[in-house]
mmCIF file of C-alpha atoms in Angstrom:
data_model
loop_
_atom_site.group_PDB
_atom_site.id
_atom_site.type_symbol
_atom_site.label_atom_id
_atom_site.label_comp_id
_atom_site.label_asym_id
_atom_site.label_seq_id
_atom_site.Cartn_x
_atom_site.Cartn_y
_atom_site.Cartn_z
ATOM 1 C CA MET S 1 0.000 0.000 0.000
ATOM 2 C CA ASP S 2 1.304 3.429 -0.964
ATOM 3 C CA LEU S 3 1.703 5.681 2.084
ATOM 4 C CA ALA S 4 0.848 8.889 0.200
ATOM 5 C CA ALA S 5 -2.386 7.374 -1.174
ATOM 6 C CA ALA S 6 -3.317 6.086 2.282
ATOM 7 C CA LEU S 7 -2.754 9.532 3.823
ATOM 8 C CA THR S 8 -4.893 11.111 1.104
ATOM 9 C CA TYR S 9 -7.687 8.698 2.032
ATOM 10 C CA ALA S 10 -7.171 9.302 5.775
ATOM 11 C CA VAL S 11 -7.784 13.060 5.343
ATOM 12 C CA THR S 12 -11.458 12.225 4.707
ATOM 13 C CA GLY S 13 -11.884 10.648 8.163
ATOM 14 C CA LYS S 14 -11.395 11.640 11.750
ATOM 15 C CA HIS S 15 -11.889 8.504 13.884
ATOM 16 C CA GLY S 16 -9.566 5.575 14.355
ATOM 17 C CA VAL S 17 -8.088 3.157 16.854
ATOM 18 C CA LEU S 18 -4.696 4.040 18.339
ATOM 19 C CA ILE S 19 -2.684 1.013 19.416
ATOM 20 C CA THR S 20 0.168 1.491 21.874
ATOM 21 C CA LEU S 21 2.368 -1.024 23.672
ATOM 22 C CA ARG S 22 1.995 -1.838 27.343
ATOM 23 C CA GLU S 23 5.147 -2.350 29.393
ATOM 24 C CA ASP S 24 4.814 -6.131 29.012
ATOM 25 C CA GLY S 25 4.518 -5.797 25.216
ATOM 26 C CA ARG S 26 0.790 -6.450 24.928
ATOM 27 C CA PRO S 27 -1.172 -4.028 22.723
ATOM 28 C CA GLN S 28 -3.527 -1.463 24.254
ATOM 29 C CA SER S 29 -6.134 0.113 21.969
ATOM 30 C CA SER S 30 -8.077 3.361 22.282
ATOM 31 C CA ASP S 31 -10.643 5.035 20.055
ATOM 32 C CA VAL S 32 -9.380 8.485 19.052
ATOM 33 C CA ALA S 33 -10.255 11.446 16.866
ATOM 34 C CA PHE S 34 -7.437 12.607 14.616
ATOM 35 C CA LEU S 35 -6.465 15.299 12.183
ATOM 36 C CA VAL S 36 -4.101 14.715 9.265
ATOM 37 C CA ARG S 37 -1.609 17.569 8.967
ATOM 38 C CA ASP S 38 1.425 17.637 6.659
ATOM 39 C CA GLY S 39 1.695 13.849 6.458
ATOM 40 C CA THR S 40 1.228 13.296 10.195
ATOM 41 C CA PHE S 41 -1.720 12.505 12.441
ATOM 42 C CA VAL S 42 -2.444 14.848 15.353
ATOM 43 C CA ILE S 43 -4.421 13.467 18.298
ATOM 44 C CA SER S 44 -5.629 15.197 21.480
ATOM 45 C CA LEU S 45 -4.909 13.169 24.626
ATOM 46 C CA THR S 46 -4.972 13.500 28.381
ATOM 47 C CA ASP S 47 -1.783 13.085 30.356
ATOM 48 C CA THR S 48 -3.274 10.530 32.760
ATOM 49 C CA ARG S 49 -4.361 7.910 30.198
ATOM 50 C CA ALA S 50 -2.649 4.579 29.596
ATOM 51 C CA LYS S 51 -2.015 5.391 25.930
ATOM 52 C CA THR S 52 -0.106 8.537 26.882
ATOM 53 C CA HIS S 53 1.969 6.663 29.460
ATOM 54 C CA ASN S 54 2.661 3.912 26.919
ATOM 55 C CA MET S 55 3.821 6.403 24.243
ATOM 56 C CA ARG S 56 6.169 8.125 26.687
ATOM 57 C CA ARG S 57 7.847 4.805 27.354
ATOM 58 C CA ASP S 58 7.700 3.465 23.777
ATOM 59 C CA PRO S 59 6.745 5.833 20.945
ATOM 60 C CA ARG S 60 5.975 3.022 18.457
ATOM 61 C CA VAL S 61 2.265 3.045 17.649
ATOM 62 C CA VAL S 62 -0.278 1.874 15.092
ATOM 63 C CA LEU S 63 -3.275 3.897 13.970
ATOM 64 C CA HIS S 64 -5.978 1.667 12.481
ATOM 65 C CA LEU S 65 -8.725 3.170 10.331
ATOM 66 C CA THR S 66 -11.669 1.200 9.023
ATOM 67 C CA ASP S 67 -14.814 1.599 6.955
ATOM 68 C CA PRO S 68 -16.767 -1.642 7.379
ATOM 69 C CA SER S 69 -19.317 -0.636 4.739
ATOM 70 C CA THR S 70 -16.666 -0.868 2.001
ATOM 71 C CA TRP S 71 -14.181 -3.280 3.608
ATOM 72 C CA THR S 72 -11.631 -0.481 3.534
ATOM 73 C CA TYR S 73 -8.998 -0.561 6.264
ATOM 74 C CA LEU S 74 -5.614 1.026 6.822
ATOM 75 C CA SER S 75 -3.101 0.282 9.579
ATOM 76 C CA PHE S 76 -0.397 2.932 9.808
ATOM 77 C CA ASP S 77 2.842 2.092 11.664
ATOM 78 C CA GLY S 78 5.121 4.789 12.997
ATOM 79 C CA THR S 79 6.205 6.781 16.011
ATOM 80 C CA ALA S 80 4.541 9.402 18.135
ATOM 81 C CA SER S 81 5.901 12.485 19.832
ATOM 82 C CA LEU S 82 4.092 14.269 22.637
ATOM 83 C CA SER S 83 3.679 17.985 23.225
ATOM 84 C CA PRO S 84 3.959 19.461 26.701
ATOM 85 C CA VAL S 85 0.805 19.294 28.803
ATOM 86 C CA ALA S 86 -1.395 22.409 28.775
ATOM 87 C CA LEU S 87 -0.539 24.164 32.053
ATOM 88 C CA ALA S 88 -2.086 27.595 31.435
ATOM 89 C CA THR S 89 -4.990 28.914 29.396
ATOM 90 C CA ASP S 90 -2.622 31.006 27.292
ATOM 91 C CA ASP S 91 0.315 28.629 26.743
ATOM 92 C CA ALA S 92 1.452 27.244 23.386
ATOM 93 C CA THR S 93 -0.097 23.823 23.975
ATOM 94 C CA ASN S 94 -3.484 25.361 24.713
ATOM 95 C CA ASP S 95 -3.213 27.473 21.550
ATOM 96 C CA ALA S 96 -2.440 24.301 19.567
ATOM 97 C CA LEU S 97 -5.409 22.513 21.181
ATOM 98 C CA VAL S 98 -7.709 25.365 20.109
ATOM 99 C CA ASP S 99 -6.450 25.050 16.541
ATOM 100 C CA HIS S 100 -6.835 21.269 16.697
ATOM 101 C CA TYR S 101 -10.430 21.540 17.958
ATOM 102 C CA GLU S 102 -11.433 23.920 15.178
ATOM 103 C CA LYS S 103 -9.942 21.705 12.489
ATOM 104 C CA VAL S 104 -11.398 18.419 13.822
ATOM 105 C CA ALA S 105 -14.837 19.846 14.703
ATOM 106 C CA LYS S 106 -14.848 22.137 11.646
ATOM 107 C CA GLN S 107 -16.361 24.871 13.784
ATOM 108 C CA ALA S 108 -15.509 27.178 16.658
ATOM 109 C CA HIS S 109 -16.172 26.169 20.237
ATOM 110 C CA PRO S 110 -19.100 28.098 21.763
ATOM 111 C CA ASP S 111 -16.982 29.273 24.729
ATOM 112 C CA TRP S 112 -13.224 29.431 24.176
ATOM 113 C CA ASP S 113 -12.474 30.547 27.756
ATOM 114 C CA GLU S 114 -14.319 27.501 29.096
ATOM 115 C CA TYR S 115 -12.549 25.259 26.560
ATOM 116 C CA ARG S 116 -9.096 26.581 27.501
ATOM 117 C CA ARG S 117 -9.803 26.081 31.227
ATOM 118 C CA ALA S 118 -10.955 22.524 30.506
ATOM 119 C CA MET S 119 -7.746 21.766 28.585
ATOM 120 C CA VAL S 120 -5.702 22.693 31.680
ATOM 121 C CA ALA S 121 -8.021 20.840 34.085
ATOM 122 C CA GLU S 122 -7.974 17.712 31.894
ATOM 123 C CA GLN S 123 -4.175 17.903 31.487
ATOM 124 C CA ARG S 124 -4.508 17.814 27.687
ATOM 125 C CA LEU S 125 -1.680 17.540 25.207
ATOM 126 C CA LEU S 126 -1.224 16.630 21.554
ATOM 127 C CA ALA S 127 0.391 13.544 20.090
ATOM 128 C CA THR S 128 1.902 13.858 16.641
ATOM 129 C CA PHE S 129 2.053 10.462 14.971
ATOM 130 C CA THR S 130 4.411 10.163 12.011
ATOM 131 C CA PRO S 131 3.577 7.102 9.917
ATOM 132 C CA THR S 132 6.420 5.247 8.247
ATOM 133 C CA SER S 133 4.420 2.479 6.575
ATOM 134 C CA VAL S 134 0.864 1.327 5.998
ATOM 135 C CA VAL S 135 -0.926 -1.902 5.150
ATOM 136 C CA GLY S 136 -4.503 -2.328 4.098
ATOM 137 C CA GLN S 137 -6.858 -1.742 1.217
ATOM 138 C CA ILE S 138 -8.992 1.112 -0.051
ATOM 139 C CA HIS S 139 -12.253 0.339 -1.849
#
């Protein structure tokens, strides 16, 4: 499967399953919303979740996308990097989370002050997943 063609297809979606590795090597999966930006996937996470802990220890991940109605599926392999956690309503991570929200939701949040406070309270950050290969089929 051609990585560029798979990324072009992925731009049309926003939900997938992120698979990280537990300390004992077993996979751990989580449903996520993503945004494709410049050949990478950007995913909003909370600092306290298992997937975040797993990526800090081992950045190798898989992002699996599927459309059961057409038997289309793509499994991207690659590595993830994590932004700092949002610590203030006006820090760079919070600004990036605002941009991420607008692009994923395709609309503005009804109350940006509330949203920014929630990003700090939830200890939000962004994962940038850079795929290096993909398997699957597009129908």
